[in-house]
Structures are given as structure tokens and as C-alpha cells.
Amino acid sequence: MPLALEIISPEKLLLSRDVDMVVIPGTEGDLGILPGHANLITGLRGGLVDIYAGGQITERYFVSGGFAEVTDTHCAVLADSIIRQSDLNPATAATLLDEAKADYAAVNMADQDSYLRASDRLISAQAMLDSAAPARAEKT
Amino acid sequence: MPSLKTLRTRINSVRSTQKITGAMKMVAAAKLRRAQAQAEASRPYARRMGEMMSALAGGAQGNPNAPSLLVGNGRDKTHLLLALTADRGLAGAFSANVGRHTRTLITSLESQGKTVKIFGLGRKGNDYFRRYAGDRVIGTKNFIGKKTIAFEDAEAIAGEIIALFKKSEFDVCTLVFNRFHSVMSQTVTQTPLIPAASPPANDNPAGDAPAPYEIEPDDGTLLARLLPRNLAVQIYAALLENSAGFYASQMTAMDSATRNAGEMIKKLSLNYNRARQANITKELIEIISGAEAV
């Protein structure tokens, strides 16, 4: 029984097809989703969505955060923004990380909302840089 | 009776106007297609988001600690109207319809003793509200110079609205915009943003309800992240409807302008030909009577 995976950004439906397994970066840790998974709604942190076919990673997407809804037959990833992992650019990621760090340093810790937003941004920028780097290493 | 020359220049000027409106119609049609495709593409996200919202909100509804974005802050005194209009004109009554609807809303809310504030999106609306609603306007924004509306724009607006809500600037927020039905018809619609609309009742109340969801990290935390997101999604959807509706309305307006120009040219040409004929006849009479006199 395959798992119907949907990866959706607010602007478009990026991918909708059947996969064997998908690993998503939940806020509490990575989750491997196989068909027959219990119903679950989870937040996502910045990280890689790995699509598996036949025990191999066939595609990797970077998501900067969002939500995922899982039932026994489908998995919907609602991402804030999605980039194919091979398209990630370490230099852009590094600039984003610097900006996020500056933001984080400047944020008022007493203001819960802006603190959360800044820390989310920092985590996602760091994850973007981490996700971008291995692709370079593999290529060389 | 206007002279032949003035008639000729008028026909020419109407003809060039017709060319312009005809071209604008084509451009609007092309942009409409793009706007419609964009609106179409944003629907899956909004639908999934709605499903998740109703799964989470069901549990939070009776909870006294439910987030205020979902259930409101318990007051109903100050209303914020978020009115969406176009940035450009030449689109018939598109923006005026939203303006008129908003004004009726203001009058009826104020007659109930409520305070009304307005946040205008789109340049046309801002001009309108500055004239009619004056100091009720607390914020404006427009998208002049932007080719397409990005989700980040909607997110920024949602952020501003939430910041105002946190500062207790208003208690209830309503979105007023043109819903796109078809090229010929857009209707002014209002949807509640804060408190969020109660999720639609379960479709299958016969006990066939889906198994409840496990929620990670927990429903409070998740709702706190989901609600601002949902607000942005709703604003984004409305912005897209607004832009599709605008181009549709502009296309219709330009189509009828082109047709009217065609009719005008027909009438003017008739007059022109009549005047020319009359001139020729007059000259003939002059020649003949001159020849007879000799």
C-alpha cells in the first residue's frame, strides 16, 4: 500500500504522488512516515524532507518550517517555503543565517512572539546551511 | 453643423481611444488568466489548512484558555474592517462597490454604538476612504509596482493585523473584498478574520467521524503557530480573488468601452458622410446655377 504524499506551499502544489516512505522534520524530531501511520498533526522545523523509494532516498526538499498532517493513507506537508535540496546555495544560506543571527541578537526577549519568530528563523536558516553543505561535499 | 475637418479629427481621436481600450482589454484578459491560475494553485494549501484548523479548533472551542485569535477577546466594541480594493482604475465599479459596501457597514455598526476602524488595502480604496471615512483609517497598504502578489505580502499584512490585535486596537476583524465568481460577476463579500470563523460542522455526523489526531508538540503550541498562518492564508486567498476580480472587471469595462467607441465612430462617420454629401451637392448647385446664368 503506497503513501500519498503531498507537498504544498501557499503558492502552489509542488508534488503529489505515491511514495514508499517519507521522512519529515517535525518540531520534536525527524519522523519517518510509512503507510498505516497513526493520524497525526505536527509542526515542522526547518530541515529536509526525504522521499524514499525502494529503500533509497530519491528526492530531498528543504522546507523552512510549516505543518504536516498524516493519516494512514496520506501525508500532507504544508511548508512555508520549499526548495529542492540540490538548488540550495550555501552562500545565500550563510547570508540568511547572518541576518537571522543579527535579528536574534536584537530581539526583545520579553516579547514572546517576536522572540519565537526570531528563533524559528535562526533554526531554519541554520538548517538551510546544514542541508546545503552536504550536497557540495558529495559532488566534489 | 460641425465642419468636415472637426468631424475628421474627432473620428480619429475616438479611433485611437478605441485602439487603446482594445489593447487594455487584451492585456487584462492575459493577466486575468495568470491571476486565475495563481488563485487556483493556492487552493490546495488553503483547503488542507482549513482541515487542520477544524481538527484542532474543535477541541479548543470550549476551552477557557483558547487563544484569543480563535475565540476573540470577549469584547465586541471596536470593529476593524480590512477592505480590499484595486490599485488601478478603469475597471468599472470594482473598487467603488467595496467602498460602498464598507460605508454601509460603517453606518450600521456605528448606529449600534460600535467604534469602527478601517485598514485599507489597495490604492483606490485608500483614496475613497480618506474622503469618506477620514480619521477612521488606521492603516493603508498598496501593491503598486508588484507584478504578482507573493505570500510574504499577505504574511506581512497578517503580522500587522495581529500586532494591532495584541495592542487591543480592535476586538473584531472583518475582511471585505470582491469574490470572483466569473468574468462577468464579482460580488462584495465579508468574512470574519478575528475571531476565526467557527469550523464547518462535521460532514458526516452519523458517527463515521475520522479517528482523532495525535498532536505534536501539543494543541496549544500548534494552534499558536497555526492561527497567524491561517490568517495570512485567508488574506492571501482574498488578495488573489481581488486581483482576479479586478482584471475580470477591467476586461469587461474595456470591452464595453471598445464597443461604445465603435458605435460612436459609426455615428460620427454617418454625420461626416452626410456633411460631405451636402457640401458636394451645394457646390454642384453653385456650378449649375452659375452656368445657367451665363
XYZ file of C-alpha atoms in Angstrom:
434
model
C 0.000 0.000 0.000
C 1.616 3.262 -1.051
C 1.531 6.516 0.842
C 0.021 9.501 -0.981
C 2.417 12.356 -0.357
C 1.503 15.966 -0.973
C 3.994 18.791 -0.578
C 2.200 22.117 -0.678
C 3.386 25.682 -0.342
C 0.927 28.578 -0.028
C 1.637 29.450 -3.636
C 1.320 26.051 -5.261
C 1.012 22.305 -5.024
C 4.602 21.238 -5.507
C 4.292 17.495 -5.529
C 1.505 14.969 -5.250
C 2.301 11.315 -5.778
C 2.597 7.926 -4.122
C 5.810 7.157 -2.264
C 7.131 4.261 -0.142
C 8.261 6.351 2.780
C 8.927 9.955 3.653
C 10.987 11.433 6.465
C 9.803 14.825 7.686
C 11.494 17.214 10.137
C 8.972 17.522 12.985
C 9.431 20.118 15.707
C 10.181 17.330 18.167
C 12.486 15.386 15.865
C 12.504 13.708 12.474
C 9.576 11.455 11.702
C 9.603 8.583 9.271
C 6.143 8.197 7.790
C 5.143 4.826 6.386
C 1.702 3.805 5.149
C -0.606 2.976 8.031
C 0.784 5.686 10.301
C -1.438 6.888 13.129
C -3.324 10.127 12.488
C -1.002 12.953 13.385
C -0.721 16.695 13.087
C 2.678 18.140 13.753
C 4.609 21.352 13.359
C 7.699 21.288 11.182
C 11.052 22.894 11.837
C 13.467 23.891 9.108
C 15.006 20.765 7.600
C 14.961 18.210 4.844
C 12.007 16.189 3.605
C 13.428 12.936 2.252
C 11.404 10.830 -0.144
C 12.259 7.157 -0.192
C 11.609 4.618 -2.922
C 12.913 1.069 -2.595
C 14.995 1.875 0.473
C 16.807 4.742 -1.268
C 16.411 8.495 -0.966
C 15.149 9.579 -4.363
C 14.389 13.242 -3.701
C 15.214 15.728 -0.974
C 13.452 19.013 -0.385
C 14.333 21.694 2.090
C 11.388 23.185 3.989
C 11.804 26.254 6.156
C 9.029 25.264 8.544
C 5.315 24.609 8.458
C 2.924 21.832 9.357
C 2.225 18.248 8.385
C -0.957 16.236 8.518
C -0.624 12.476 8.460
C -3.298 9.805 8.155
C -2.909 6.096 7.412
C -3.030 6.650 3.656
C -1.711 10.138 3.079
C 0.800 12.667 4.293
C 0.333 16.370 3.546
C 3.308 18.655 4.128
C 2.257 22.308 4.359
C 5.558 24.117 4.056
C 6.282 27.820 4.498
C 8.715 27.663 1.628
C 10.212 24.773 -0.286
C 13.486 24.472 -2.168
C 14.842 21.371 -3.853
C 17.933 20.397 -1.908
C 20.151 20.411 -4.989
C 19.124 24.035 -5.644
C 20.216 25.254 -2.223
C 23.067 27.694 -2.292
C 25.376 27.683 0.753
C 26.318 31.328 0.180
C 22.659 32.511 0.289
C 22.047 30.276 3.266
C 25.046 31.807 5.045
C 23.773 35.350 4.421
C 20.318 34.346 5.665
C 21.915 32.836 8.758
C 23.872 36.026 9.439
C 20.696 38.087 9.106
C 18.795 35.715 11.379
C 21.606 35.857 13.942
C 21.590 39.649 13.895
C 17.810 39.605 14.316
C 18.050 37.137 17.149
C 20.639 39.246 18.925
C 18.495 42.365 18.582
C 15.183 40.837 19.607
C 13.489 41.811 22.838
C 13.395 38.624 24.947
C 10.346 39.820 26.864
C 8.249 39.911 23.706
C 7.301 36.260 23.342
C 6.031 36.474 19.765
C 8.958 38.225 18.189
C 11.333 36.058 20.206
C 9.666 32.910 18.862
C 9.721 34.267 15.340
C 13.403 35.167 15.524
C 14.372 31.816 16.995
C 12.334 29.961 14.353
C 14.122 31.937 11.683
C 17.504 31.189 13.199
C 16.788 27.459 13.404
C 15.526 27.350 9.852
C 18.481 29.355 8.475
C 20.927 27.094 10.301
C 19.126 24.033 8.926
C 19.263 25.526 5.447
C 23.023 25.955 5.660
C 23.451 22.449 7.070
C 21.273 20.991 4.333
C 23.084 22.873 1.623
C 26.573 21.825 2.623
C 26.481 18.011 2.155
C 25.336 18.389 -1.436
C 28.594 20.195 -2.177
C 30.649 17.543 -0.422
C 29.040 14.746 -2.428
C 29.605 16.475 -5.730
C 33.327 17.087 -5.241
C -23.238 71.791 -38.249
C -19.603 70.987 -37.413
C -17.132 71.363 -40.231
C -15.681 68.423 -42.082
C -12.283 68.928 -40.509
C -13.513 68.854 -36.912
C -15.520 65.705 -37.648
C -12.462 64.047 -39.152
C -10.284 64.828 -36.114
C -12.997 63.572 -33.762
C -13.310 60.305 -35.624
C -9.552 59.887 -35.477
C -9.371 60.590 -31.778
C -12.202 58.177 -30.982
C -10.495 55.581 -33.140
C -7.238 55.868 -31.207
C -9.125 55.656 -27.916
C -10.743 52.509 -29.223
C -7.344 51.064 -30.032
C -6.124 51.784 -26.523
C -9.154 50.266 -24.799
C -8.965 47.269 -27.125
C -5.326 46.712 -26.198
C -6.110 47.131 -22.499
C -8.804 44.517 -22.802
C -6.343 42.044 -24.272
C -3.786 42.783 -21.555
C -6.409 42.422 -18.833
C -7.510 39.089 -20.315
C -3.952 37.776 -20.273
C -3.392 38.986 -16.713
C -6.725 37.541 -15.651
C -5.627 34.116 -16.844
C -2.466 34.390 -14.797
C -4.304 35.635 -11.705
C -6.839 32.835 -12.004
C -4.082 30.235 -12.300
C -2.417 31.681 -9.220
C -5.671 31.581 -7.270
C -6.206 28.001 -8.411
C -2.700 26.982 -7.304
C -3.188 28.396 -3.826
C -6.315 26.390 -3.125
C -4.820 23.025 -2.021
C -2.875 24.731 0.757
C -5.894 26.664 1.970
C -8.027 23.522 1.927
C -5.550 21.431 3.943
C -5.058 24.333 6.316
C -8.812 24.534 6.832
C -8.997 20.813 7.581
C -6.234 21.058 10.151
C -7.827 24.123 11.696
C -11.135 22.387 12.189
C -9.391 19.322 13.635
C -7.594 21.492 16.176
C -10.194 24.147 16.836
C -12.892 21.631 17.758
C -11.027 20.786 20.948
C -10.167 24.383 21.782
C -13.696 25.764 21.356
C -14.916 25.207 24.929
C -11.506 25.706 26.498
C -11.232 28.883 28.603
C -7.530 29.155 27.705
C -8.222 29.019 23.984
C -6.093 31.516 22.043
C -7.839 34.835 21.568
C -7.174 34.821 17.825
C -9.527 31.850 17.654
C -12.306 32.780 20.058
C -11.866 36.549 20.239
C -11.023 38.597 23.309
C -14.542 38.523 24.656
C -15.417 42.071 23.625
C -17.347 43.330 20.644
C -16.800 47.059 20.857
C -14.287 48.069 18.218
C -14.516 46.661 14.737
C -11.685 46.656 12.245
C -12.683 46.449 8.605
C -9.978 45.205 6.280
C -11.140 46.453 2.893
C -9.551 45.171 -0.298
C -9.687 47.293 -3.418
C -7.729 47.617 -6.648
C -4.589 49.665 -7.139
C -5.653 50.961 -10.516
C -8.782 52.300 -12.073
C -10.505 51.742 -15.406
C -12.277 48.721 -14.041
C -15.871 49.848 -13.832
C -17.403 49.915 -10.373
C -14.988 47.338 -8.959
C -13.440 49.405 -6.185
C -16.486 51.606 -5.691
C -18.558 48.526 -4.852
C -16.252 47.586 -1.988
C -16.220 51.201 -0.855
C -19.997 51.446 -0.866
C -20.391 48.146 0.986
C -17.872 49.260 3.595
C -19.689 52.540 4.092
C -22.995 50.780 4.656
C -21.240 48.525 7.148
C -19.752 51.521 8.956
C -23.147 53.198 9.211
C -24.870 50.089 10.534
C -22.110 49.297 13.051
C -21.939 52.857 14.309
C -25.697 53.000 14.730
C -25.252 50.060 17.112
C -22.853 52.190 19.130
C -19.673 50.448 17.992
C -16.387 52.038 17.031
C -15.183 51.322 13.508
C -11.633 51.399 12.238
C -10.518 50.791 8.706
C -7.432 49.209 7.258
C -7.372 49.824 3.511
C -5.564 47.582 1.067
C -5.214 48.918 -2.458
C -4.719 52.480 -3.676
C -8.248 53.123 -4.953
C -9.766 52.209 -1.620
C -7.332 54.417 0.241
C -8.362 57.422 -1.831
C -12.006 56.589 -1.281
C -11.771 56.051 2.462
C -9.683 59.127 3.020
C -12.550 61.095 1.553
C -15.498 59.333 3.190
C -14.172 57.760 6.339
C -11.451 60.247 7.253
C -9.925 59.551 10.632
C -11.321 56.026 10.915
C -8.497 54.830 8.687
C -5.717 53.408 10.849
C -3.552 51.896 8.172
C -3.176 51.505 4.450
C -1.100 49.453 2.091
C -0.923 49.014 -1.646
C 0.832 46.818 -4.145
C 1.722 49.295 -6.849
C 4.619 48.109 -8.953
C 4.238 44.474 -7.960
C 3.646 42.039 -10.761
C 2.249 39.216 -8.697
C 1.197 39.013 -5.099
C 3.567 36.918 -3.047
C 2.574 35.062 0.082
C 5.075 37.151 2.039
C 2.924 40.232 1.338
C -0.095 38.563 2.897
C 2.054 37.412 5.813
C 3.267 40.944 6.426
C -0.316 42.227 6.489
C -1.390 39.432 8.827
C 1.538 40.331 11.079
C 0.423 43.952 11.245
C -3.162 42.965 11.988
C -2.091 40.612 14.764
C 0.170 43.259 16.270
C -2.788 45.683 16.332
C -4.979 42.992 17.892
C -2.388 42.305 20.606
C -2.372 46.018 21.400
C -6.180 45.829 21.781
C -6.643 48.317 18.952
C -9.744 46.373 17.943
C -11.860 43.422 19.087
C -13.349 42.044 15.899
C -11.795 41.994 12.438
C -13.746 41.551 9.229
C -12.410 41.245 5.711
C -14.340 42.966 2.903
C -13.372 42.030 -0.642
C -14.672 41.214 -4.101
C -15.193 37.491 -4.529
C -14.519 36.329 -8.041
C -17.411 34.267 -9.405
C -16.921 34.607 -13.110
C -15.605 37.149 -15.568
C -18.980 38.861 -15.540
C -19.734 38.782 -11.854
C -17.815 39.664 -8.720
C -19.720 40.117 -5.513
C -18.639 42.001 -2.438
C -18.201 39.522 0.394
C -17.322 39.881 4.040
C -15.640 37.164 6.079
C -14.739 37.266 9.756
C -10.994 37.009 10.432
C -10.815 37.505 14.185
C -12.344 35.654 15.944
C -11.768 32.944 13.369
C -14.912 31.573 11.757
C -16.150 28.534 13.627
C -15.183 25.477 11.602
C -17.940 23.973 9.481
C -19.866 21.213 11.202
C -18.685 17.704 10.570
C -19.981 16.471 7.211
C -20.813 13.012 8.472
C -22.441 13.311 11.866
C -23.591 9.679 11.624
C -20.733 8.597 13.872
C -18.419 7.991 10.942
C -16.090 10.688 12.284
C -12.422 10.269 11.402
C -10.136 8.998 14.120
C -8.843 11.867 16.269
C -5.393 13.195 15.517
C -2.348 12.902 17.666
C -0.922 16.344 18.009
C 2.719 17.214 18.297
C 4.062 19.147 20.232
C 0.609 19.891 21.764
C -2.533 21.577 20.519
C -1.928 24.884 22.298
C 1.537 25.388 20.829
C 0.474 24.207 17.436
C -2.619 26.424 17.388
C -0.477 29.386 18.375
C 1.574 28.794 15.230
C -1.300 27.749 13.031
C -3.630 30.692 13.714
C -1.413 33.510 12.397
C -0.627 31.288 9.444
C -4.303 30.723 8.806
C -4.925 34.455 8.932
C -2.213 35.018 6.328
C -3.662 32.266 4.153
C -7.109 33.844 4.263
C -5.736 37.266 3.416
C -3.644 35.770 0.642
C -6.672 33.989 -0.834
C -8.665 37.233 -0.694
C -5.838 39.174 -2.331
C -5.747 36.679 -5.177
C -9.524 36.774 -5.592
C -9.288 40.535 -5.560
C -6.675 40.638 -8.302
C -8.529 38.086 -10.456
C -11.738 40.047 -9.947
C -10.009 43.297 -10.799
C -8.706 42.040 -14.134
C -12.059 40.464 -14.958
C -13.807 43.717 -14.166
C -11.274 45.716 -16.147
C -11.672 43.367 -19.077
C -15.447 43.793 -19.058
C -15.157 47.558 -18.701
C -12.649 47.822 -21.525
C -14.742 45.549 -23.719
C -17.776 47.768 -23.397
C -15.627 50.877 -23.862
C -14.304 49.417 -27.107
C -17.825 48.624 -28.232
C -19.079 52.093 -27.348
C -16.207 53.653 -29.260
C -17.176 51.542 -32.267
C -20.746 52.827 -32.089
C -19.545 56.381 -31.742
C -17.303 56.040 -34.784
C -20.254 54.695 -36.751
C -22.419 57.676 -35.816
C -19.673 60.193 -36.487
C -18.855 58.656 -39.862
C -22.509 58.884 -40.815
C -22.525 62.577 -39.919
C -19.255 63.089 -41.725
C -20.505 61.455 -44.902
C -23.737 63.429 -44.760
C -21.813 66.676 -44.385
C -19.515 65.739 -47.260
C -22.500 64.866 -49.479
C -24.187 68.151 -48.585
C -21.029 70.031 -49.487
C -20.799 68.322 -52.881
C -24.471 68.990 -53.629
C -24.028 72.617 -52.640
C -21.041 73.009 -54.932
C -22.898 71.334 -57.809
C -25.847 73.675 -57.376
C -23.498 76.622 -57.393
C -21.803 75.451 -60.609
C -25.087 74.659 -62.365
C -26.747 77.920 -61.411
C -23.561 79.747 -62.427
C -23.605 78.009 -65.848
C -27.320 78.817 -66.305
C -26.718 82.493 -65.567
C -24.139 82.807 -68.314
